[in-house]
Amino acid sequence: MEVARLSESPSGHAPGVPYSPLYDDVYHAVGGAAQQARHVFLQGNGLPQRWQGRDQFVILETGFGLGNNFLETWAHWQADPQRCRHLFFVSVEKHPLTRSDLERVHAEGSPLASELIRAWPVLTPGLHTLSFEDERGQVTLLLGLGDVADILPKLVLQADAFYLDGFAPAKNPQMWDQAMLARLGRLAAPGATAATWSIARGVRDGLTQAGFVVTRAPGFASKRDMLQAVYSPRHQPALPAGGYQPPPAPQDRRALVIGAGLAGCAATWALCREGWQVTLVDRQPGMAQEASGNPGGMFHAVLHGEDGIHARAHRAAALQLVNAVAPWIQSGRLRGQIEGLLRLDKKFDFSTAQELIGRLGIPAEYVRWIEQQEARELTGVSVPAGGWLFRQAGWLHPAGLAKLLLEEAERWSAQHGHAVSYQWAQTVRGITRKVNADGTPYWQIQTANAKTHAAPYVVLANANGLNLLTEAMPDEDRVAKLPLTPIRGQITTMTDEAINQKSPPRIPIAGGGYALRLSDRSILTGATTQHHDDDPAIRAMDHRHNLAQAAALGVLKTAPDLAEVERLSQADSLQGRTGWRAATPDRLPLVGALPLSPDRLKDAAPRTRMDQVRMIPRERTPGSGLFVIGGLGSRGITWSILASRLLVHWMSGTPCPVEADLRDALDPARFVARDHCKQTP
């Protein structure tokens, strides 16, 4: 991905207006960027009036440029006492500005411009979620970095207004491609509007084909005319069962979340931000007391040669996590470190690593290759090889993150006039569908101590306990069994004095195990990976395995033998902890509405394209639903924020925070589709 290049306007163009030599065009009219944004895009879409009194409002822009349209829209939203609660601004940019250029453009800008500059993301391809909070609402910028022809088909949302902007059609015809504009109807909410300064014939025809009624209006500055359009198609196709679903009514936004590990706490946080009333239920006496209870854990992305689904999904997850937790770590509210992570890799050297990075177009701000000597200087230990230095990576305290997520959930709930309810030490034994006197459905859960709780929506965040609950449901309500495997893991922590070791690593090191320095300077290393093992005991052989891995990373001078490990563990010089991660076969999480069981699928949808994930029927009706957030495996910290925001997209009808193919890759129905393909000749 190529960043934008700015220069002074040459002769023949408006003096003083930012200019792109790549397109030989200026970024906005000489009459002023803010004035153009107000006249063409805000007034052209009937704003701010159309968002007033709404819970959420979604704007889709085809060219972010310098960010002027976003900033002007944000300023009007902020000044409007009747503004919507949550404004989503989704924008695509093929050639984004660097942070330094953005600072230069907005050197004398508003406080809002300063906030945008502070939040400006690492310029990696794909969708970036930037959140801006206010006591009376939220503004979310979903920034898609890439070609508009690639990004638009991958968006999952319904836009209430379209800002069609970009360089002139003669300079950048791909931005105004008629066939692309004709497909905007897929992304349009009922009654959506569109506005643009261009009156080109192809633009008018494309919008008409998309189902918009197009009219001309007085233009801005030197433009005599501009276009306004209203979405009014002759036919509105039905939404697919596993695709975008409109937001539920405010009175239906009540959910039971089962499981208070990182997944459940993150789900509670994300739902409360969107105005949901949540009851969190867990069998333990408090949060994060099972797999999320370790004293520390790493978070980082991965790098693959083809930049496929796994690499892109992990990148999105790591970047969203860092954006969310960095303020807490920097302020001291959360124990952890975001100073990078080194992943050793003996398969690469400098030249092959540079070839890969160049081919993928990944900036050094995200990841770079470092040779062994630099790696040793950076980490402070004698690592055996060079590796990949991930910059948006580090470690944090999982239980501390869970606690902060619930504290923030409580804050957001209070703003919406709700309170988060906690039901501790309650093991859920069953889930049953019920129907109110008025015919509206809801779910009731029963606990081991004979208590019941009810809500229209249930979120299963109980890791390996998920299938135990769903298999106990009545046949008429049963959902598909999901392939979750419990994997035992034992970690080891040790102090400086425990064994003959060097100084703790300055940043986490991974590669055949991992090692990181906790806040008290002790070293955490591990973890074992054991299938079909339900032994909760702390085992000396597992300590030895972890210490051998730490030695191979260069963190320890030598790996102690079994007798030495036994002696150290008996003297409490080593500490250990076991937990069971819930993993899927493809090592990707499960996030979304649960698909129906095979028997129910045969009865409910005999003609459904079962090989298409988004077409598979779900356990969901208007005002009710059964959802899952789980299967986070060994990367629960990394996945937590992205998975929770993706869950909210499924439940609240917010714009999807990842591209459609990544959404499908995390959809729990993917295994139903795969099984169908295996069984079909």
XYZ file of N, CA, C and O in Angstrom, residues 158-278:
484
model
N -25.047 -1.386 6.940
C -26.079 -0.663 6.220
C -25.866 0.812 6.490
O -25.962 1.271 7.630
N -25.548 1.551 5.435
C -25.240 2.971 5.563
C -26.506 3.802 5.449
O -27.352 3.559 4.587
N -26.615 4.803 6.308
C -27.732 5.743 6.250
C -27.432 6.915 5.325
O -28.359 7.587 4.859
N -26.150 7.190 5.088
C -25.754 8.285 4.214
C -24.442 7.932 3.523
O -23.575 7.290 4.120
N -24.305 8.359 2.280
C -23.093 8.120 1.499
C -22.457 9.459 1.147
O -23.130 10.358 0.642
N -21.155 9.562 1.446
C -20.359 10.681 0.975
C -19.515 10.158 -0.194
O -18.546 9.424 0.012
N -19.879 10.505 -1.428
C -19.128 10.047 -2.592
C -18.104 11.120 -2.935
O -18.426 12.149 -3.534
N -16.857 10.861 -2.526
C -15.813 11.859 -2.660
C -14.556 11.206 -3.220
O -14.389 9.985 -3.145
N -13.684 12.020 -3.738
C -12.437 11.537 -4.304
C -11.936 12.517 -5.338
O -12.569 13.541 -5.609
N -10.790 12.211 -5.913
C -10.282 13.058 -6.987
C -11.217 12.964 -8.196
O -11.995 12.017 -8.333
N -11.137 13.939 -9.072
C -12.063 14.055 -10.199
C -12.115 12.765 -11.022
O -11.101 12.076 -11.169
N -13.298 12.409 -11.564
C -13.412 11.185 -12.370
C -12.398 11.092 -13.499
O -11.923 9.996 -13.822
N -12.044 12.221 -14.085
C -11.059 12.188 -15.165
C -9.675 11.822 -14.653
O -8.852 11.267 -15.386
N -9.384 12.138 -13.372
C -8.078 11.853 -12.782
C -8.034 10.480 -12.112
O -6.989 9.835 -12.049
N -9.160 10.056 -11.573
C -9.209 8.794 -10.817
C -10.482 8.037 -11.188
O -11.421 7.942 -10.394
N -10.577 7.515 -12.406
C -11.824 6.887 -12.867
C -12.255 5.680 -12.050
O -13.452 5.398 -11.948
N -11.297 4.951 -11.456
C -11.671 3.755 -10.705
C -12.533 4.102 -9.495
O -13.422 3.336 -9.118
N -12.293 5.279 -8.896
C -13.084 5.692 -7.743
C -14.552 5.890 -8.109
O -15.442 5.713 -7.281
N -14.809 6.244 -9.378
C -16.166 6.573 -9.820
C -16.703 5.531 -10.798
O -17.630 5.818 -11.560
N -16.159 4.337 -10.754
C -16.569 3.288 -11.678
C -18.073 3.044 -11.587
O -18.624 2.833 -10.503
N -18.737 3.077 -12.714
C -20.191 2.957 -12.731
C -20.666 1.619 -12.172
O -21.643 1.557 -11.416
N -19.973 0.552 -12.518
C -20.372 -0.768 -12.021
C -20.224 -0.858 -10.503
O -21.044 -1.484 -9.823
N -19.182 -0.226 -9.964
C -18.999 -0.234 -8.513
C -20.106 0.557 -7.823
O -20.694 0.122 -6.827
N -20.417 1.740 -8.355
C -21.484 2.546 -7.772
C -22.829 1.823 -7.847
O -23.674 1.974 -6.954
N -23.023 1.030 -8.884
C -24.285 0.310 -9.050
C -24.499 -0.733 -7.964
O -25.631 -1.197 -7.763
N -23.419 -1.103 -7.271
C -23.542 -2.111 -6.204
C -23.687 -1.492 -4.819
O -23.715 -2.213 -3.816
N -23.793 -0.170 -4.731
C -23.923 0.464 -3.419
C -25.239 0.123 -2.734
O -25.349 0.233 -1.512
N -26.236 -0.295 -3.507
C -27.507 -0.660 -2.898
C -27.368 -1.767 -1.871
O -28.139 -1.829 -0.903
N -26.381 -2.642 -2.048
C -26.157 -3.719 -1.071
C -25.816 -3.173 0.297
O -26.082 -3.817 1.319
N -25.236 -1.973 0.338
C -24.784 -1.384 1.595
C -25.725 -0.295 2.106
O -25.419 0.363 3.098
N -26.847 -0.094 1.436
C -27.739 1.012 1.779
C -28.853 0.563 2.715
O -29.509 -0.450 2.484
N -29.071 1.356 3.765
C -30.209 1.144 4.653
C -31.467 1.695 3.989
O -31.385 2.546 3.084
N -32.641 1.242 4.394
C -33.869 1.816 3.830
C -33.891 3.334 4.009
O -33.634 3.848 5.091
N -34.166 4.049 2.932
C -34.220 5.501 2.999
C -32.882 6.187 3.017
O -32.802 7.397 3.287
N -31.804 5.463 2.738
C -30.470 6.063 2.749
C -30.373 7.166 1.701
O -31.095 7.181 0.700
N -29.466 8.106 1.938
C -29.223 9.192 1.003
C -27.772 9.159 0.544
O -26.920 8.530 1.186
N -27.499 9.860 -0.558
C -26.134 9.984 -1.065
C -25.962 11.385 -1.615
O -26.925 12.011 -2.080
N -24.733 11.881 -1.554
C -24.435 13.208 -2.089
C -23.016 13.225 -2.629
O -22.126 12.548 -2.099
N -22.805 14.004 -3.688
C -21.475 14.179 -4.266
C -21.435 15.458 -5.070
O -22.464 15.939 -5.558
N -20.244 16.012 -5.228
C -20.064 17.221 -6.021
C -19.986 16.907 -7.511
O -20.103 17.788 -8.354
N -19.791 15.617 -7.849
C -19.652 15.224 -9.251
C -21.022 14.994 -9.878
O -21.889 14.338 -9.281
N -21.214 15.514 -11.097
C -22.465 15.271 -11.822
C -22.195 14.452 -13.090
O -22.992 14.443 -14.020
N -21.079 13.740 -13.118
C -20.714 12.953 -14.297
C -21.807 11.933 -14.627
O -22.461 11.385 -13.730
N -21.975 11.670 -15.894
C -23.045 10.771 -16.342
C -22.897 9.387 -15.727
O -23.878 8.769 -15.295
N -21.669 8.883 -15.681
C -21.471 7.560 -15.109
C -21.856 7.488 -13.643
O -22.352 6.456 -13.172
N -21.655 8.576 -12.911
C -22.038 8.609 -11.495
C -23.555 8.563 -11.372
O -24.112 7.815 -10.556
N -24.249 9.352 -12.177
C -25.719 9.366 -12.135
C -26.281 7.992 -12.494
O -27.183 7.477 -11.829
N -25.724 7.393 -13.545
C -26.249 6.096 -13.982
C -25.952 5.003 -12.961
O -26.799 4.122 -12.713
N -24.760 5.053 -12.364
C -24.427 4.041 -11.373
C -25.354 4.092 -10.171
O -25.832 3.060 -9.685
N -25.622 5.291 -9.662
C -26.526 5.428 -8.518
C -27.942 4.992 -8.881
O -28.639 4.358 -8.074
N -28.371 5.317 -10.079
C -29.712 4.897 -10.507
C -29.811 3.381 -10.552
O -30.805 2.785 -10.092
N -28.796 2.725 -11.084
C -28.803 1.260 -11.130
C -28.787 0.651 -9.732
O -29.302 -0.453 -9.524
N -28.194 1.361 -8.772
C -28.139 0.861 -7.394
C -29.471 0.997 -6.670
O -29.616 0.485 -5.556
N -30.432 1.714 -7.274
C -31.734 1.876 -6.639
C -31.969 3.250 -6.049
O -32.932 3.451 -5.312
N -31.084 4.211 -6.377
C -31.245 5.573 -5.888
C -32.027 6.411 -6.896
O -31.895 6.232 -8.116
N -32.818 7.342 -6.373
C -33.461 8.358 -7.194
C -32.576 9.594 -7.132
O -32.359 10.159 -6.055
N -32.034 10.009 -8.275
C -31.003 11.035 -8.329
C -31.585 12.365 -8.789
O -32.366 12.413 -9.748
N -31.200 13.436 -8.106
C -31.599 14.789 -8.487
C -30.383 15.707 -8.430
O -29.394 15.414 -7.759
N -30.498 16.850 -9.134
C -29.449 17.853 -9.076
C -29.807 18.903 -8.044
O -30.974 19.164 -7.764
N -28.749 19.515 -7.485
C -28.917 20.584 -6.508
C -27.825 21.612 -6.759
O -26.829 21.327 -7.439
N -27.971 22.830 -6.221
C -26.922 23.842 -6.407
C -25.589 23.364 -5.859
O -25.503 22.827 -4.755
N -24.523 23.553 -6.648
C -23.207 23.080 -6.254
C -22.473 24.055 -5.364
O -23.004 25.102 -4.954
N -21.229 23.711 -5.066
C -20.402 24.522 -4.166
C -19.290 25.198 -4.958
O -18.683 24.591 -5.855
N -19.002 26.445 -4.589
C -17.904 27.208 -5.183
C -18.081 27.264 -6.700
O -19.117 27.712 -7.192
N -17.092 26.785 -7.452
C -17.153 26.910 -8.907
C -18.071 25.881 -9.560
O -18.316 25.950 -10.763
N -18.585 24.935 -8.769
C -19.470 23.905 -9.314
C -20.904 24.434 -9.349
O -21.471 24.781 -8.305
N -21.504 24.480 -10.543
C -22.882 24.959 -10.635
C -23.870 23.977 -10.008
O -24.822 24.369 -9.344
N -23.600 22.681 -10.207
C -24.518 21.646 -9.731
C -23.784 20.597 -8.909
O -22.557 20.446 -9.007
N -24.517 19.879 -8.113
C -24.062 18.686 -7.400
C -25.190 17.670 -7.454
O -26.297 17.969 -7.932
N -24.927 16.458 -6.980
C -25.943 15.408 -6.987
C -26.409 15.077 -5.581
O -25.608 15.022 -4.634
N -27.699 14.848 -5.446
C -28.297 14.273 -4.245
C -29.109 13.063 -4.675
O -29.648 13.026 -5.793
N -29.193 12.061 -3.794
C -29.911 10.842 -4.162
C -30.550 10.218 -2.928
O -30.049 10.370 -1.813
N -31.665 9.532 -3.138
C -32.378 8.827 -2.073
C -32.554 7.381 -2.502
O -32.988 7.110 -3.640
N -32.241 6.465 -1.607
C -32.345 5.037 -1.920
C -33.812 4.626 -1.901
O -34.484 4.681 -0.863
N -34.324 4.227 -3.066
C -35.724 3.832 -3.183
C -35.834 2.721 -4.220
O -36.355 2.911 -5.325
N -35.342 1.522 -3.882
C -35.329 0.423 -4.859
C -36.720 -0.151 -5.091
O -37.605 -0.057 -4.228
N -36.900 -0.737 -6.236
C -38.176 -1.385 -6.523
C -38.355 -2.658 -5.711
O -39.483 -3.048 -5.387
N -37.237 -3.304 -5.403
C -37.313 -4.564 -4.645
C -36.190 -4.592 -3.622
O -35.045 -4.266 -3.942
N -36.526 -4.948 -2.399
C -35.533 -5.053 -1.335
C -35.336 -6.529 -1.007
O -36.220 -7.168 -0.434
N -34.204 -7.132 -1.373
C -34.012 -8.565 -1.112
C -33.941 -8.866 0.379
O -33.529 -8.022 1.180
N -34.336 -10.084 0.724
C -34.286 -10.506 2.129
C -32.839 -10.637 2.583
O -31.954 -11.020 1.809
N -32.614 -10.316 3.845
C -31.271 -10.421 4.403
C -30.938 -11.886 4.671
O -31.785 -12.634 5.183
N -29.724 -12.335 4.351
C -29.349 -13.736 4.635
C -29.287 -13.991 6.129
O -28.986 -13.089 6.925
N -29.550 -15.227 6.521
C -29.633 -15.570 7.943
C -28.346 -15.281 8.698
O -28.368 -14.921 9.869
N -27.224 -15.464 8.032
C -25.945 -15.241 8.687
C -25.260 -13.975 8.254
O -24.062 -13.801 8.504
N -25.994 -13.071 7.617
C -25.424 -11.811 7.180
C -25.764 -10.681 8.128
O -26.083 -10.890 9.305
N -25.709 -9.459 7.599
C -26.033 -8.295 8.416
C -27.484 -8.368 8.875
O -28.377 -8.722 8.107
N -27.716 -8.030 10.130
C -29.065 -7.954 10.672
C -29.261 -6.579 11.293
O -28.357 -6.032 11.924
N -30.447 -5.972 11.117
C -30.681 -4.627 11.654
C -30.674 -4.624 13.178
O -30.852 -5.668 13.820
N -30.458 -3.450 13.787
C -30.389 -3.375 15.255
C -31.706 -3.774 15.916
O -32.780 -3.480 15.387
N -31.636 -4.439 17.064
C -32.859 -4.742 17.806
C -33.415 -3.488 18.463
O -32.701 -2.488 18.643
N -34.670 -3.526 18.825
C -35.293 -2.401 19.523
C -34.612 -2.207 20.876
O -34.146 -3.172 21.488
N -34.545 -0.965 21.366
C -33.868 -0.714 22.656
C -34.394 -1.577 23.794
O -33.610 -2.032 24.640
N -35.706 -1.834 23.830
C -36.259 -2.632 24.932
C -35.837 -4.095 24.876
O -35.940 -4.821 25.872
N -35.346 -4.528 23.712
C -34.899 -5.918 23.572
C -33.418 -6.091 23.890
O -32.909 -7.213 23.874
N -32.709 -5.015 24.160
C -31.263 -5.101 24.357
C -30.922 -5.529 25.784
O -30.333 -4.792 26.569
N -31.322 -6.746 26.083
C -31.009 -7.371 27.369
C -30.376 -8.731 27.080
O -30.900 -9.498 26.284
N -29.247 -8.993 27.720
C -28.509 -10.215 27.401
C -27.969 -10.873 28.657
O -27.564 -10.191 29.618
N -27.951 -12.200 28.628
C -27.261 -13.005 29.629
C -25.947 -13.463 29.015
O -25.936 -14.041 27.918
N -24.839 -13.179 29.675
C -23.535 -13.640 29.229
C -23.060 -14.725 30.183
O -22.910 -14.475 31.386
N -22.848 -15.923 29.679
C -22.453 -17.064 30.504
C -20.952 -17.270 30.362
O -20.454 -17.615 29.291
N -20.235 -17.041 31.445
C -18.786 -17.173 31.444
C -18.121 -15.832 31.664
O -18.362 -14.880 30.915
N -17.282 -15.741 32.704
C -16.648 -14.467 33.061
C -15.136 -14.523 32.929
O -14.412 -13.921 33.717
N -14.655 -15.275 31.935
C -13.250 -15.163 31.575
C -13.066 -13.936 30.699
O -13.934 -13.062 30.630
N -11.935 -13.862 30.004
C -11.693 -12.699 29.154
C -12.775 -12.545 28.087
O -13.213 -11.426 27.799
N -13.219 -13.651 27.496
C -14.236 -13.567 26.448
C -15.530 -12.979 26.993
O -16.117 -12.068 26.393
N -15.992 -13.481 28.129
C -17.241 -12.995 28.693
C -17.150 -11.564 29.192
O -18.090 -10.771 29.038
N -16.029 -11.196 29.812
C -15.859 -9.821 30.292
C -15.764 -8.852 29.120
O -16.316 -7.747 29.175
N -15.058 -9.246 28.047
C -14.984 -8.391 26.869
C -16.350 -8.252 26.210
O -16.718 -7.157 25.755
N -17.112 -9.337 26.148
C -18.456 -9.268 25.582
C -19.335 -8.321 26.392
O -20.087 -7.509 25.834
N -19.243 -8.406 27.708
C -20.022 -7.513 28.577
C -19.640 -6.062 28.326
O -20.496 -5.177 28.216
N -18.345 -5.785 28.240
C -17.845 -4.431 27.975
C -18.387 -3.891 26.655
O -18.914 -2.774 26.592
N -18.269 -4.691 25.593
C -18.678 -4.214 24.279
C -20.186 -4.021 24.192
O -20.666 -3.063 23.568
N -20.956 -4.916 24.793
C -22.407 -4.778 24.766
C -22.867 -3.555 25.559
O -23.756 -2.808 25.116
N -22.274 -3.336 26.713
C -22.679 -2.185 27.526
C -22.357 -0.875 26.819
O -23.081 0.114 26.975
N -21.292 -0.838 26.047
C -20.973 0.357 25.268
C -22.081 0.677 24.273
O -22.290 1.839 23.922
N -22.790 -0.353 23.817
C -23.859 -0.143 22.849
C -25.238 -0.091 23.490
O -26.247 -0.235 22.799
N -25.280 0.132 24.800
C -26.557 0.351 25.461
C -27.290 -0.890 25.907
O -28.485 -0.820 26.226
N -26.594 -2.034 25.956
C -27.245 -3.265 26.392
C -27.256 -3.370 27.915
O -26.350 -2.878 28.592
N -28.266 -4.035 28.419
C -28.358 -4.370 29.844
C -27.905 -5.822 29.993
O -28.530 -6.729 29.441
N -26.821 -6.041 30.741
C -26.164 -7.342 30.752
C -26.160 -7.944 32.145
O -25.906 -7.259 33.140
